[in-house]
Amino acid sequence: MNVPFWVWMATIGGFVVLLAIDLIIVDRKPHEVTTGEAARWVCFYIGCAVLFGFGVWYFGGHGPAIEFFTGYITEYSLSIDNLFIFMIIMASFAVPAIHQHRVLLIGIVIALVMRGAFIAIGASLINNFVWIFFVFGAFLFWTAYSMVRKKDEEEDPENAVVRWVRKAFPVTKDYHGHKSIVKIDGKRWLTPMFVVIIAIGSADLLFAVDSIPAIFGITQDAFLVFTANAFALMGLRQLYFLLGGLVNKLVYLTYGLAIILGFIGVKLVLHALHEYHVVPEWLDINNWLSLGVIVVVLAVTTVASIAKARRDPESVAHMQMNLRAEAPEQREERQAQEEGNAIVPSSEQEQGDAGKSS
């Protein structure tokens, strides 16, 4: 699609308006987001994405529209996997329920800006170097393999960026409302709110490394890539509150996402081979096939996950254990308490022995 500059600006302006509406209506007064409220906002954002897709169909034709819908579904499904990490981060930092929406809102705005930069770099690379499709394809193969291999490993909520922030700046132990920076005794301190926002934003940056090559395997149009990412991210916040603990019941989701990434990796490699005229024209994966495969894989893994959760509740309990992460301070405090509790019985025993001997 040949998208004029003013359309870019109007689209970005539209996203800013949506975020402003969300901030004014939902986050005007800090509160715990209910399931019903989250469901309405999820439907709202999905509706906006569908309307935008029909707009692309009307002005650009069915080809770009199918690319947008396929990219949007792919990004949204990959974003669901992000919810596992978001839940771990929220639990680790003990974020108050009334402030979780603001944390996600600011973190995802940061992520959207960073993804925009990634998309610009990726679009420049694929426009100038055909061989980059081989690199993207190989990376998706590796990512798919890693997702399956590391499925049962416990996630660390504190990545390198968060650890650096903790070392470089003083951080208060307690939250101070929704404030990110406070002044104590004339000295500026970061609050856990600031750290958790950095954790959310940097975690999504790592996910972007996987998802951006994936959507470039569906469409090379930077406008469609950006808008699909934006709609997926903006709907992710409310999806977090809607699904909540239900996400850990999708025990086969990781396998489904790995299949999707592997499939898109094949599509990327075939595209590169076509550019070099190595494979015949008929050996191709069109947009309709891509959309069908992605939808079927997601449907099958979701149904299979729900069936397994009903048949084997212990597997869900195992997933829930991985979400019970602790912040370093909480872990140290718990260990100290456990050590203290371990000492108390021995002291009581000594007193008891002394009483008996007397």
Short mmCIF file of C-alpha atoms in Angstrom, two decimals:
data_model
loop_
_atom_site.label_atom_id
_atom_site.label_comp_id
_atom_site.label_asym_id
_atom_site.label_seq_id
_atom_site.Cartn_x
_atom_site.Cartn_y
_atom_site.Cartn_z
CA MET A 1 0.00 0.00 0.00
CA ASN A 2 1.14 3.50 -0.84
CA VAL A 3 0.11 5.34 2.31
CA PRO A 4 0.36 9.15 2.25
CA PHE A 5 2.09 10.92 5.12
CA TRP A 6 -1.14 12.55 6.28
CA VAL A 7 -2.76 9.12 6.66
CA TRP A 8 0.13 8.06 8.88
CA MET A 9 -0.31 11.16 11.02
CA ALA A 10 -4.10 10.74 11.17
CA THR A 11 -3.71 7.10 12.21
CA ILE A 12 -1.19 7.90 14.94
CA GLY A 13 -3.46 10.73 16.08
CA GLY A 14 -6.34 8.28 16.28
CA PHE A 15 -4.32 5.97 18.52
CA VAL A 16 -3.40 8.91 20.74
CA VAL A 17 -7.10 9.81 21.04
CA LEU A 18 -7.97 6.20 21.97
CA LEU A 19 -5.28 6.19 24.65
CA ALA A 20 -6.49 9.54 25.96
CA ILE A 21 -10.07 8.24 26.17
CA ASP A 22 -8.83 5.15 28.00
CA LEU A 23 -6.78 7.29 30.40
CA ILE A 24 -9.61 9.74 31.10
CA ILE A 25 -12.46 7.23 31.42
CA VAL A 26 -10.81 4.13 32.88
CA ASP A 27 -7.85 5.55 34.78
CA ARG A 28 -9.39 8.85 35.91
CA LYS A 29 -9.95 7.35 39.34
CA PRO A 30 -7.70 4.42 40.35
CA HIS A 31 -9.85 1.34 40.85
CA GLU A 32 -9.79 -2.40 40.41
CA VAL A 33 -10.91 -3.22 36.87
CA THR A 34 -13.84 -5.64 36.93
CA THR A 35 -14.32 -8.51 34.50
CA GLY A 36 -17.39 -6.86 32.96
CA GLU A 37 -15.57 -3.57 32.44
CA ALA A 38 -12.58 -5.35 30.89
CA ALA A 39 -14.88 -7.36 28.58
CA ARG A 40 -16.53 -4.18 27.28
CA TRP A 41 -13.17 -2.56 26.55
CA VAL A 42 -11.82 -5.71 24.87
CA CYS A 43 -14.88 -5.73 22.58
CA PHE A 44 -14.37 -2.02 21.94
CA TYR A 45 -10.74 -2.42 20.85
CA ILE A 46 -11.47 -5.52 18.77
CA GLY A 47 -14.32 -3.60 17.13
CA CYS A 48 -11.96 -0.71 16.36
CA ALA A 49 -9.48 -3.14 14.78
CA VAL A 50 -12.22 -4.77 12.68
CA LEU A 51 -13.51 -1.39 11.49
CA PHE A 52 -9.98 -0.36 10.61
CA GLY A 53 -9.52 -3.61 8.68
CA PHE A 54 -12.69 -2.97 6.69
CA GLY A 55 -11.39 0.53 6.00
CA VAL A 56 -8.19 -0.99 4.62
CA TRP A 57 -10.35 -3.33 2.49
CA TYR A 58 -12.39 -0.42 1.14
CA PHE A 59 -9.47 1.87 0.31
CA GLY A 60 -6.70 -0.66 -0.37
CA GLY A 61 -8.42 -3.84 -1.56
CA HIS A 62 -8.89 -7.30 -0.10
CA GLY A 63 -5.18 -8.21 -0.27
CA PRO A 64 -3.92 -5.62 2.24
CA ALA A 65 -7.02 -6.19 4.39
CA ILE A 66 -6.33 -9.92 4.68
CA GLU A 67 -2.71 -9.11 5.52
CA PHE A 68 -3.87 -6.74 8.26
CA PHE A 69 -6.32 -9.21 9.79
CA THR A 70 -3.78 -12.05 9.63
CA GLY A 71 -1.11 -9.85 11.19
CA TYR A 72 -3.50 -8.60 13.86
CA ILE A 73 -4.58 -12.11 14.85
CA THR A 74 -0.96 -13.25 14.93
CA GLU A 75 0.17 -10.31 17.06
CA TYR A 76 -2.82 -10.67 19.38
CA SER A 77 -2.19 -14.38 19.90
CA LEU A 78 1.51 -13.77 20.55
CA SER A 79 0.54 -10.99 22.95
CA ILE A 80 -1.56 -13.43 24.97
CA ASP A 81 1.67 -15.25 25.73
CA ASN A 82 2.93 -11.94 27.17
CA LEU A 83 0.19 -12.12 29.79
CA PHE A 84 2.03 -14.94 31.56
CA ILE A 85 5.02 -12.65 32.09
CA PHE A 86 2.84 -9.67 33.00
CA MET A 87 1.13 -11.75 35.70
CA ILE A 88 4.48 -12.87 37.08
CA ILE A 89 5.73 -9.27 37.16
CA MET A 90 2.56 -8.01 38.86
CA ALA A 91 2.76 -10.77 41.47
CA SER A 92 6.49 -10.30 41.96
CA PHE A 93 6.22 -6.58 42.68
CA ALA A 94 2.92 -6.95 44.58
CA VAL A 95 1.31 -4.20 42.50
CA PRO A 96 -1.93 -2.99 44.15
CA ALA A 97 -4.95 -3.97 42.06
CA ILE A 98 -6.14 -0.36 41.76
CA HIS A 99 -2.86 0.66 40.10
CA GLN A 100 -2.38 -2.30 37.73
CA HIS A 101 -4.23 -0.64 34.85
CA ARG A 102 -1.99 2.44 34.96
CA VAL A 103 1.13 0.26 35.07
CA LEU A 104 0.00 -1.62 31.97
CA LEU A 105 -1.09 1.57 30.20
CA ILE A 106 2.25 3.36 30.63
CA GLY A 107 4.27 0.19 30.04
CA ILE A 108 2.45 -0.55 26.79
CA VAL A 109 2.77 3.04 25.56
CA ILE A 110 6.53 2.70 26.07
CA ALA A 111 6.42 -0.66 24.27
CA LEU A 112 4.46 0.83 21.37
CA VAL A 113 7.07 3.55 20.85
CA MET A 114 9.89 1.00 20.94
CA ARG A 115 8.03 -1.31 18.55
CA GLY A 116 7.58 1.61 16.17
CA ALA A 117 11.36 2.00 16.08
CA PHE A 118 11.79 -1.75 15.54
CA ILE A 119 9.28 -1.70 12.68
CA ALA A 120 11.05 1.22 10.99
CA ILE A 121 14.38 -0.62 11.20
CA GLY A 122 12.84 -3.88 9.99
CA ALA A 123 11.10 -2.22 7.04
CA SER A 124 14.35 -0.55 6.02
CA LEU A 125 16.22 -3.86 6.18
CA ILE A 126 13.73 -5.87 4.11
CA ASN A 127 13.53 -3.11 1.49
CA ASN A 128 17.29 -3.15 0.99
CA PHE A 129 18.40 -6.71 1.73
CA VAL A 130 16.52 -9.78 0.51
CA TRP A 131 18.72 -12.08 2.56
CA ILE A 132 17.26 -10.60 5.76
CA PHE A 133 14.22 -12.87 5.20
CA PHE A 134 16.52 -15.86 5.76
CA VAL A 135 17.69 -14.29 9.02
CA PHE A 136 14.14 -13.58 10.18
CA GLY A 137 13.05 -17.09 9.22
CA ALA A 138 15.93 -18.74 11.06
CA PHE A 139 15.23 -16.58 14.10
CA LEU A 140 11.59 -17.65 14.16
CA PHE A 141 12.62 -21.32 13.90
CA TRP A 142 14.91 -20.83 16.89
CA THR A 143 12.23 -18.95 18.82
CA ALA A 144 9.68 -21.71 18.17
CA TYR A 145 12.16 -24.33 19.39
CA SER A 146 13.02 -22.25 22.47
CA MET A 147 9.35 -21.75 23.38
CA VAL A 148 8.79 -25.50 23.51
CA ARG A 149 12.11 -26.29 25.21
CA LYS A 150 11.66 -23.68 27.95
CA LYS A 151 7.94 -24.25 28.44
CA ASP A 152 8.20 -25.54 32.01
CA GLU A 153 11.04 -23.27 33.16
CA GLU A 154 10.23 -20.63 35.78
CA GLU A 155 10.38 -17.07 34.47
CA ASP A 156 12.51 -14.43 36.19
CA PRO A 157 10.48 -11.21 36.56
CA GLU A 158 13.64 -9.10 36.90
CA ASN A 159 15.50 -8.80 33.61
CA ALA A 160 18.85 -7.06 33.10
CA VAL A 161 17.23 -3.63 32.66
CA VAL A 162 15.32 -3.89 35.95
CA ARG A 163 18.41 -5.07 37.82
CA TRP A 164 20.39 -2.14 36.42
CA VAL A 165 17.70 0.33 37.55
CA ARG A 166 17.78 -1.12 41.06
CA LYS A 167 21.56 -0.80 41.23
CA ALA A 168 21.79 2.66 39.67
CA PHE A 169 19.00 4.42 41.59
CA PRO A 170 17.59 4.29 45.12
CA VAL A 171 14.21 2.55 45.21
CA THR A 172 11.70 2.79 48.04
CA LYS A 173 10.40 -0.39 49.62
CA ASP A 174 6.74 0.67 49.64
CA TYR A 175 4.40 2.08 46.99
CA HIS A 176 3.45 5.76 47.17
CA GLY A 177 0.10 5.70 45.39
CA HIS A 178 0.60 5.90 41.63
CA LYS A 179 3.73 8.07 41.95
CA SER A 180 6.85 6.88 40.16
CA ILE A 181 9.28 9.30 41.84
CA VAL A 182 9.09 10.73 45.37
CA LYS A 183 11.28 13.06 47.42
CA ILE A 184 12.32 11.81 50.86
CA ASP A 185 14.54 13.96 53.10
CA GLY A 186 15.43 16.13 50.13
CA LYS A 187 16.52 13.13 48.03
CA ARG A 188 14.68 11.76 45.00
CA TRP A 189 13.75 8.09 45.15
CA LEU A 190 12.21 5.81 42.57
CA THR A 191 9.20 3.84 43.73
CA PRO A 192 8.34 0.20 42.92
CA MET A 193 5.76 1.68 40.51
CA PHE A 194 8.58 3.06 38.34
CA VAL A 195 10.48 -0.23 38.44
CA VAL A 196 7.47 -2.35 37.50
CA ILE A 197 6.67 -0.04 34.57
CA ILE A 198 10.24 -0.52 33.34
CA ALA A 199 9.84 -4.27 33.83
CA ILE A 200 6.64 -4.35 31.74
CA GLY A 201 8.08 -2.16 28.98
CA SER A 202 11.40 -4.00 28.74
CA ALA A 203 9.67 -7.40 28.84
CA ASP A 204 7.52 -6.39 25.88
CA LEU A 205 10.64 -5.19 24.07
CA LEU A 206 11.99 -8.73 24.30
CA PHE A 207 8.69 -10.08 22.94
CA ALA A 208 8.90 -7.58 20.08
CA VAL A 209 12.12 -9.24 18.95
CA ASP A 210 10.00 -12.35 18.25
CA SER A 211 6.77 -10.79 17.00
CA ILE A 212 8.14 -8.16 14.60
CA PRO A 213 9.91 -10.72 12.36
CA ALA A 214 6.74 -12.85 12.53
CA ILE A 215 4.44 -10.15 11.18
CA PHE A 216 6.96 -9.19 8.51
CA GLY A 217 6.52 -12.76 7.32
CA ILE A 218 2.85 -11.94 6.73
CA THR A 219 3.16 -8.46 5.24
CA GLN A 220 6.08 -6.21 4.36
CA ASP A 221 3.91 -3.09 4.49
CA ALA A 222 5.18 -0.99 7.42
CA PHE A 223 1.80 0.73 7.82
CA LEU A 224 -0.04 -2.58 8.25
CA VAL A 225 2.68 -3.93 10.53
CA PHE A 226 2.49 -0.88 12.79
CA THR A 227 -1.30 -0.71 12.98
CA ALA A 228 -1.67 -4.45 13.64
CA ASN A 229 0.87 -4.14 16.47
CA ALA A 230 -0.81 -1.05 17.88
CA PHE A 231 -4.30 -2.57 17.97
CA ALA A 232 -2.97 -5.79 19.51
CA LEU A 233 -1.06 -3.95 22.23
CA MET A 234 -3.89 -1.55 23.05
CA GLY A 235 -6.32 -4.41 23.53
CA LEU A 236 -3.82 -6.39 25.58
CA ARG A 237 -4.30 -4.29 28.74
CA GLN A 238 -7.98 -5.07 29.10
CA LEU A 239 -7.40 -8.68 28.04
CA TYR A 240 -5.11 -8.99 31.06
CA PHE A 241 -7.99 -8.18 33.41
CA LEU A 242 -10.53 -10.21 31.42
CA LEU A 243 -8.60 -13.46 31.28
CA GLY A 244 -6.81 -13.16 34.63
CA GLY A 245 -6.18 -16.62 35.99
CA LEU A 246 -7.82 -18.24 32.95
CA VAL A 247 -4.62 -17.79 30.94
CA ASN A 248 -2.84 -20.50 32.90
CA LYS A 249 -5.46 -22.99 31.67
CA LEU A 250 -4.18 -22.63 28.11
CA VAL A 251 -1.56 -25.30 28.67
CA TYR A 252 -1.07 -25.98 24.95
CA LEU A 253 -0.90 -22.33 23.88
CA THR A 254 2.89 -22.37 23.84
CA TYR A 255 2.90 -25.29 21.40
CA GLY A 256 0.35 -23.55 19.20
CA LEU A 257 2.40 -20.36 19.10
CA ALA A 258 5.53 -22.36 18.33
CA ILE A 259 3.73 -23.99 15.37
CA ILE A 260 2.59 -20.56 14.13
CA LEU A 261 6.10 -19.09 14.41
CA GLY A 262 7.56 -22.11 12.61
CA PHE A 263 4.93 -21.81 9.87
CA ILE A 264 5.68 -18.10 9.38
CA GLY A 265 9.39 -18.94 9.36
CA VAL A 266 8.77 -21.28 6.42
CA LYS A 267 6.79 -18.51 4.70
CA LEU A 268 9.71 -16.08 5.15
CA VAL A 269 12.25 -18.53 3.75
CA LEU A 270 10.01 -19.32 0.76
CA HIS A 271 9.60 -15.60 0.10
CA ALA A 272 13.38 -15.17 0.03
CA LEU A 273 13.81 -18.19 -2.25
CA HIS A 274 11.22 -16.73 -4.63
CA GLU A 275 13.17 -13.47 -4.72
CA TYR A 276 16.25 -15.44 -5.77
CA HIS A 277 14.17 -17.50 -8.27
CA VAL A 278 15.22 -20.76 -6.65
CA VAL A 279 11.77 -22.37 -6.19
CA PRO A 280 8.82 -22.65 -8.61
CA GLU A 281 6.04 -20.05 -8.52
CA TRP A 282 3.39 -22.53 -7.34
CA LEU A 283 5.37 -23.29 -4.16
CA ASP A 284 4.00 -20.39 -2.17
CA ILE A 285 1.95 -19.67 0.95
CA ASN A 286 -0.73 -17.10 0.15
CA ASN A 287 -2.45 -14.81 2.65
CA TRP A 288 -5.69 -16.81 2.81
CA LEU A 289 -3.75 -19.98 3.66
CA SER A 290 -1.75 -18.10 6.31
CA LEU A 291 -4.92 -16.78 7.92
CA GLY A 292 -6.56 -20.21 7.85
CA VAL A 293 -3.58 -22.01 9.38
CA ILE A 294 -3.20 -19.46 12.19
CA VAL A 295 -6.91 -19.51 13.08
CA VAL A 296 -7.10 -23.32 13.01
CA VAL A 297 -3.96 -23.75 15.15
CA LEU A 298 -5.23 -21.28 17.74
CA ALA A 299 -8.67 -22.90 17.81
CA VAL A 300 -7.28 -26.43 18.18
CA THR A 301 -4.81 -25.51 20.93
CA THR A 302 -7.46 -23.56 22.84
CA VAL A 303 -10.02 -26.37 22.71
CA ALA A 304 -7.37 -28.97 23.59
CA SER A 305 -6.15 -26.83 26.50
CA ILE A 306 -9.65 -26.41 27.94
CA ALA A 307 -10.27 -30.15 27.60
CA LYS A 308 -7.01 -30.98 29.38
CA ALA A 309 -7.72 -28.46 32.15
CA ARG A 310 -11.03 -30.19 32.85
CA ARG A 311 -9.51 -33.66 32.62
CA ASP A 312 -6.28 -32.92 34.52
CA PRO A 313 -6.61 -30.02 37.01
CA GLU A 314 -3.12 -30.75 38.40
CA SER A 315 -1.52 -29.43 35.21
CA VAL A 316 -3.28 -26.09 35.75
CA ALA A 317 -2.14 -26.03 39.38
CA HIS A 318 1.44 -26.52 38.17
CA MET A 319 1.06 -23.53 35.84
CA GLN A 320 -0.30 -21.43 38.71
CA MET A 321 2.76 -22.20 40.81
CA ASN A 322 4.92 -20.50 38.17
CA LEU A 323 2.88 -17.30 38.59
CA ARG A 324 3.61 -17.02 42.30
CA ALA A 325 6.80 -15.05 41.90
CA GLU A 326 8.39 -12.92 44.60
CA ALA A 327 10.33 -9.69 44.52
CA PRO A 328 13.88 -9.89 45.95
CA GLU A 329 12.83 -8.02 49.11
CA GLN A 330 9.86 -10.33 49.62
CA ARG A 331 12.04 -13.38 49.08
CA GLU A 332 14.66 -12.20 51.58
CA GLU A 333 11.99 -11.31 54.14
CA ARG A 334 10.30 -14.69 53.74
CA GLN A 335 13.61 -16.54 54.08
CA ALA A 336 14.44 -14.55 57.21
CA GLN A 337 11.05 -15.39 58.69
CA GLU A 338 11.50 -19.06 57.86
CA GLU A 339 14.92 -19.06 59.50
CA GLY A 340 13.47 -17.29 62.55
CA ASN A 341 10.63 -19.77 62.77
CA ALA A 342 13.11 -22.60 62.51
CA ILE A 343 15.02 -21.22 65.52
CA VAL A 344 12.00 -20.61 67.75
CA PRO A 345 11.02 -24.25 68.24
CA SER A 346 14.55 -25.15 69.34
CA SER A 347 14.48 -22.37 71.98
CA GLU A 348 11.12 -23.54 73.22
CA GLN A 349 12.46 -27.07 73.38
CA GLU A 350 15.41 -25.91 75.52
CA GLN A 351 13.04 -24.13 77.89
CA GLY A 352 10.91 -27.23 78.09
CA ASP A 353 13.92 -29.41 78.84
CA ALA A 354 15.05 -26.97 81.52
CA GLY A 355 11.61 -27.08 83.13
CA LYS A 356 11.62 -30.86 83.16
CA SER A 357 15.08 -31.02 84.72
CA SER A 358 14.08 -28.60 87.47
#
